[in-house]
Short mmCIF file of C-alpha atoms in Angstrom, two decimals:
data_model
loop_
_atom_site.label_atom_id
_atom_site.label_comp_id
_atom_site.label_asym_id
_atom_site.label_seq_id
_atom_site.Cartn_x
_atom_site.Cartn_y
_atom_site.Cartn_z
CA MET A 1 29.38 -10.91 -31.20
CA THR A 2 26.10 -9.29 -30.29
CA ALA A 3 24.73 -6.55 -32.48
CA ALA A 4 24.00 -3.31 -30.68
CA PRO A 5 20.30 -2.87 -29.85
CA PRO A 6 19.06 0.06 -31.94
CA SER A 7 17.06 1.64 -29.15
CA SER A 8 19.78 1.28 -26.52
CA PRO A 9 22.82 2.87 -28.18
CA THR A 10 26.00 3.65 -26.37
CA PRO A 11 26.62 7.37 -26.87
CA ALA A 12 29.42 6.59 -29.27
CA PRO A 13 30.49 8.70 -32.24
CA ALA A 14 31.78 5.59 -34.03
CA PRO A 15 31.20 1.82 -34.03
CA ALA A 16 31.70 1.51 -30.28
CA PRO A 17 29.89 -1.37 -28.53
CA ALA A 18 26.31 -0.80 -27.43
CA VAL A 19 27.14 -1.63 -23.83
CA ALA A 20 30.70 -1.98 -22.65
CA GLY A 21 30.98 -3.76 -19.34
CA SER A 22 32.94 -1.99 -16.63
CA THR A 23 33.22 -1.54 -12.93
CA GLY A 24 34.93 1.77 -13.66
CA VAL A 25 38.36 0.70 -12.36
CA SER A 26 41.36 -0.52 -14.32
CA ALA A 27 43.08 -3.73 -13.32
CA ASP A 28 46.15 -1.96 -11.92
CA ALA A 29 44.36 1.05 -10.40
CA SER A 30 45.32 0.08 -6.85
CA PRO A 31 48.01 -2.10 -5.22
CA PRO A 32 47.08 -5.66 -4.23
CA LYS A 33 45.35 -5.87 -0.88
CA PRO A 34 46.83 -8.03 1.88
CA LYS A 35 45.15 -11.33 2.55
CA ARG A 36 42.54 -11.26 5.29
CA ASP A 37 41.02 -13.90 7.47
CA ARG A 38 37.82 -15.39 6.18
CA PRO A 39 34.78 -13.26 7.12
CA TRP A 40 32.34 -14.73 9.61
CA THR A 41 29.80 -15.19 6.80
CA ALA A 42 32.10 -17.74 5.16
CA ARG A 43 31.48 -20.10 8.07
CA LEU A 44 27.71 -20.07 7.59
CA PRO A 45 25.76 -22.72 5.63
CA ALA A 46 25.47 -21.87 1.92
CA PHE A 47 21.84 -20.70 2.14
CA TRP A 48 22.40 -18.31 5.05
CA ARG A 49 25.75 -17.15 3.67
CA ARG A 50 24.03 -15.98 0.52
CA TRP A 51 21.50 -13.83 2.36
CA ALA A 52 24.04 -12.58 4.93
CA ASP A 53 25.96 -11.02 2.02
CA TRP A 54 22.80 -9.84 0.28
CA VAL A 55 22.84 -6.47 -1.49
CA PRO A 56 19.53 -4.77 -2.38
CA ILE A 57 19.37 -4.43 -6.17
CA ARG A 58 16.35 -2.61 -7.55
CA ALA A 59 14.92 -2.75 -11.06
CA LEU A 60 14.92 0.74 -12.61
CA GLY A 61 12.33 2.24 -14.92
CA LYS A 62 11.55 5.35 -16.94
CA ARG A 63 11.09 7.45 -13.82
CA HIS A 64 14.73 6.80 -12.92
CA ARG A 65 16.23 8.33 -16.08
CA LYS A 66 17.32 11.46 -14.24
CA ARG A 67 19.06 9.49 -11.50
CA ILE A 68 20.77 7.20 -14.02
CA ALA A 69 22.02 10.26 -15.90
CA GLN A 70 23.28 11.84 -12.67
CA HIS A 71 25.18 8.67 -11.82
CA LEU A 72 26.83 8.34 -15.24
CA LEU A 73 27.56 12.06 -15.58
CA SER A 74 29.31 11.97 -12.21
CA LEU A 75 31.86 9.47 -13.54
CA PRO A 76 35.28 11.01 -14.28
CA GLU A 77 36.84 10.72 -17.73
CA ARG A 78 38.80 7.55 -16.93
CA ASP A 79 35.69 5.75 -15.65
CA ARG A 80 33.66 6.85 -18.67
CA TYR A 81 36.39 5.44 -20.88
CA LEU A 82 36.18 2.06 -19.14
CA ARG A 83 32.39 2.04 -19.11
CA PHE A 84 31.76 2.97 -22.75
CA GLY A 85 35.07 2.17 -24.42
CA TYR A 86 35.91 5.87 -24.88
CA ALA A 87 35.66 9.07 -22.83
CA ALA A 88 32.00 9.81 -23.51
CA ARG A 89 30.98 13.47 -23.40
CA ASP A 90 28.05 14.69 -21.33
CA GLU A 91 25.73 15.01 -24.33
CA GLN A 92 26.58 11.47 -25.47
CA ILE A 93 25.81 10.05 -22.05
CA GLN A 94 22.53 11.97 -21.92
CA LYS A 95 21.55 10.59 -25.32
CA TYR A 96 22.34 7.07 -24.14
CA VAL A 97 20.12 7.53 -21.08
CA ASP A 98 17.31 9.12 -23.09
CA THR A 99 17.18 6.13 -25.45
CA LEU A 100 17.24 3.35 -22.85
CA ASN A 101 14.50 0.86 -23.71
CA PHE A 102 13.02 -0.14 -20.36
CA SER A 103 10.28 -2.17 -22.04
CA ARG A 104 12.78 -4.58 -23.57
CA ASP A 105 15.97 -4.29 -21.52
CA GLU A 106 16.61 -4.66 -17.80
CA VAL A 107 18.30 -1.82 -15.92
CA LEU A 108 19.35 -2.52 -12.34
CA GLY A 109 20.58 -0.17 -9.64
CA ILE A 110 21.94 -0.02 -6.11
CA PHE A 111 20.97 2.91 -3.87
CA ASN A 112 22.79 4.11 -0.77
CA ARG A 113 21.08 5.29 2.42
CA LYS A 114 20.58 8.75 0.94
CA LEU A 115 18.78 7.15 -2.03
CA GLN A 116 21.62 8.12 -4.34
CA LEU A 117 22.22 5.74 -7.23
CA ILE A 118 25.76 4.42 -6.72
CA ALA A 119 25.83 1.51 -9.20
CA VAL A 120 23.96 0.81 -12.43
CA ALA A 121 23.86 -2.25 -14.69
CA HIS A 122 22.31 -2.47 -18.15
CA LEU A 123 21.25 -5.84 -19.55
CA ALA A 124 20.51 -5.23 -23.23
CA TYR A 125 18.49 -7.90 -25.03
CA GLU A 126 18.82 -8.48 -28.74
CA PRO A 127 15.87 -7.25 -30.78
CA THR A 128 13.87 -10.03 -32.39
CA PRO A 129 14.25 -11.96 -34.56
CA GLN A 130 17.39 -13.69 -33.30
CA ILE A 131 20.01 -14.76 -35.82
CA LYS A 132 19.13 -18.27 -36.95
CA GLY A 133 21.37 -20.96 -35.51
CA ARG A 134 22.81 -18.76 -32.78
CA PRO A 135 21.72 -18.90 -29.12
CA ALA A 136 19.73 -16.05 -27.64
CA MET A 137 22.08 -13.51 -26.08
CA ALA A 138 22.02 -10.47 -23.81
CA GLU A 139 24.81 -7.91 -23.35
CA PHE A 140 25.88 -6.71 -19.90
CA GLY A 141 27.41 -3.37 -18.87
CA VAL A 142 27.94 -1.88 -15.41
CA SER A 143 29.33 1.18 -13.66
CA VAL A 144 30.05 1.79 -9.98
CA ALA A 145 30.64 5.17 -8.34
CA GLY A 146 34.15 5.73 -7.04
CA THR A 147 32.93 6.05 -3.45
CA ALA A 148 31.25 2.63 -3.64
CA ARG A 149 34.15 0.55 -4.96
CA GLY A 150 35.55 -2.51 -3.23
CA ARG A 151 32.19 -3.79 -1.96
CA GLY A 152 31.51 -6.31 -4.69
CA PHE A 153 28.66 -4.32 -6.25
CA GLY A 154 29.82 -5.05 -9.80
CA ARG A 155 29.82 -8.77 -9.11
CA ARG A 156 26.42 -8.63 -7.41
CA LEU A 157 24.89 -6.79 -10.35
CA PHE A 158 26.41 -9.30 -12.75
CA GLU A 159 24.92 -12.22 -10.80
CA ARG A 160 21.51 -10.57 -10.65
CA ALA A 161 21.60 -9.77 -14.38
CA ALA A 162 22.56 -13.37 -15.16
CA LEU A 163 19.64 -14.62 -13.08
CA HIS A 164 17.21 -12.30 -14.87
CA ALA A 165 18.52 -13.30 -18.30
CA ARG A 166 18.29 -16.97 -17.37
CA ASN A 167 14.67 -16.58 -16.33
CA ARG A 168 13.90 -14.94 -19.69
CA GLY A 169 15.21 -17.95 -21.57
CA ILE A 170 18.53 -16.40 -22.58
CA ASP A 171 21.30 -18.92 -23.28
CA THR A 172 24.35 -16.65 -23.27
CA LEU A 173 25.44 -13.52 -21.42
CA PHE A 174 27.84 -11.38 -23.46
CA ILE A 175 30.34 -8.76 -22.29
CA HIS A 176 32.40 -6.42 -24.46
CA ALA A 177 35.08 -4.69 -22.39
CA LEU A 178 38.45 -3.05 -22.81
CA SER A 179 41.26 -5.53 -22.19
CA GLU A 180 42.63 -3.20 -19.51
CA ASN A 181 39.37 -3.44 -17.57
CA GLY A 182 40.67 -6.14 -15.26
CA PRO A 183 37.90 -6.04 -12.63
CA MET A 184 35.11 -6.63 -15.16
CA LEU A 185 36.94 -9.45 -16.89
CA ALA A 186 37.80 -10.99 -13.52
CA ILE A 187 34.10 -11.03 -12.61
CA ALA A 188 33.29 -12.75 -15.89
CA ARG A 189 36.06 -15.35 -15.50
CA LYS A 190 35.08 -16.13 -11.93
CA ALA A 191 31.52 -16.78 -13.10
CA GLY A 192 32.87 -19.28 -15.63
CA ALA A 193 32.76 -17.12 -18.75
CA LYS A 194 34.99 -17.76 -21.75
CA VAL A 195 37.11 -14.66 -22.36
CA GLU A 196 38.83 -13.88 -25.67
CA ARG A 197 41.21 -10.97 -26.08
CA ASP A 198 41.68 -9.11 -29.35
CA GLY A 199 44.23 -6.38 -28.80
CA SER A 200 42.80 -3.54 -26.73
CA GLU A 201 39.35 -5.15 -26.51
CA SER A 202 38.06 -8.37 -24.99
CA GLU A 203 34.85 -10.34 -25.26
CA ALA A 204 33.38 -12.75 -22.75
CA TRP A 205 30.59 -15.30 -23.12
CA LEU A 206 28.87 -16.98 -20.20
CA ARG A 207 26.56 -19.89 -20.95
CA LEU A 208 23.53 -19.80 -18.68
CA PRO A 209 21.65 -22.85 -17.37
CA PRO A 210 17.95 -23.15 -18.16
CA ASP A 211 15.51 -21.46 -15.81
CA SER A 212 13.80 -23.38 -13.04
CA VAL A 213 11.15 -22.89 -10.38
CA SER A 214 13.94 -22.13 -7.92
CA SER A 215 15.52 -19.46 -10.14
CA HIS A 216 12.17 -17.67 -10.57
CA VAL A 217 11.50 -17.82 -6.82
CA ASP A 218 14.97 -16.46 -6.08
CA GLU A 219 14.48 -13.50 -8.41
CA ALA A 220 11.03 -12.74 -7.00
CA ILE A 221 12.36 -12.78 -3.43
CA GLU A 222 15.25 -10.50 -4.32
CA ARG A 223 12.95 -8.09 -6.16
CA HIS A 224 10.50 -7.77 -3.26
CA MET A 225 13.24 -7.48 -0.64
CA ALA A 226 14.97 -4.75 -2.64
CA GLU A 227 11.70 -2.83 -2.96
CA ALA A 228 11.09 -3.12 0.80
CA ASP A 229 14.64 -1.92 1.47
CA PHE A 230 14.15 1.11 -0.79
CA GLN A 231 10.86 2.08 0.84
CA LEU A 232 12.44 1.77 4.29
CA LYS A 233 15.30 4.06 3.25
CA ARG A 234 12.78 6.53 1.81
CA HIS A 235 10.75 6.65 5.03
CA LEU A 236 13.90 7.03 7.13
CA ARG A 237 15.05 9.90 4.94
CA ASN A 238 11.69 11.64 5.28
CA PHE A 239 11.71 11.08 9.05
CA ASN A 240 15.22 12.50 9.37
CA ALA A 241 14.17 15.50 7.29
CA PHE A 242 11.21 16.02 9.64
CA ILE A 243 13.46 15.85 12.71
CA ASP A 244 15.88 18.32 11.15
CA GLY A 245 12.97 20.65 10.39
CA VAL A 246 11.72 20.50 13.99
CA ALA A 247 15.23 21.20 15.29
CA GLU A 248 15.55 24.19 12.97
CA VAL A 249 12.22 25.63 14.12
CA LYS A 250 13.20 25.19 17.78
CA THR A 251 16.50 26.95 17.16
CA LYS A 252 14.76 29.90 15.50
CA LEU A 253 12.18 30.11 18.30
CA GLY A 254 14.97 30.05 20.87
CA LYS A 255 16.75 32.95 19.19
CA THR A 256 13.48 34.91 18.95
CA SER A 257 12.72 34.31 22.65
CA GLY A 258 16.22 35.47 23.59
CA LYS A 259 15.83 38.72 21.69
CA SER A 260 12.42 39.37 23.29
CA ALA A 261 13.82 38.82 26.77
CA LYS A 262 16.62 41.33 26.18
CA GLN A 263 14.13 43.92 24.97
#
């Protein structure tokens, strides 16, 4: 089991895990969905199918602390419990965000069209030196806003985190989650992870293949595409704000002209 990174603590009052993986939904939170026909993307060749389902995932840094805090603080008590292993209070979440080590760890996020952070993943790397005789490990945790559920964002963030860890020479991806957190454990199992349950808690280990030229190219492409997507959303937001401002000015001028005509 991975030791909690000292500079990336979970805001826990006791020996809670440093990062507890979670999509923020329990396994039985909703009834099973009826089977659907295969989406059109399933009929595409593997390469095009991958990019047709692509989700822009952006690396986050120190300047995003406020947005990360806003995302986590917006989670209701149940989701906080699944994310951290207990119902973290506001001050505990803020402390967790304030101590995120962006120089060592990788924090990933998904933004909506309004540039609101709707999903966040934390890939915490073990501080050096590693324990002798044990493979290098990284711990994964994730949260998804309630309004963004059911779109596979948790799985996408897990895949991107695994790719990043692989390219950093990490052998094993580790997840510590509550046993009732079915969605997170399902993501791990589907990826091929070994899951062990110990009462109310479960641990999962996913062995990662060694990095390759292809894996580094894939990560670079995803990083640049996500940055381009974010900048496009930012410009569209600014343009829409400009249009709204022009419309507001025209409305005010129209009212002023109407009053002048009556006088």
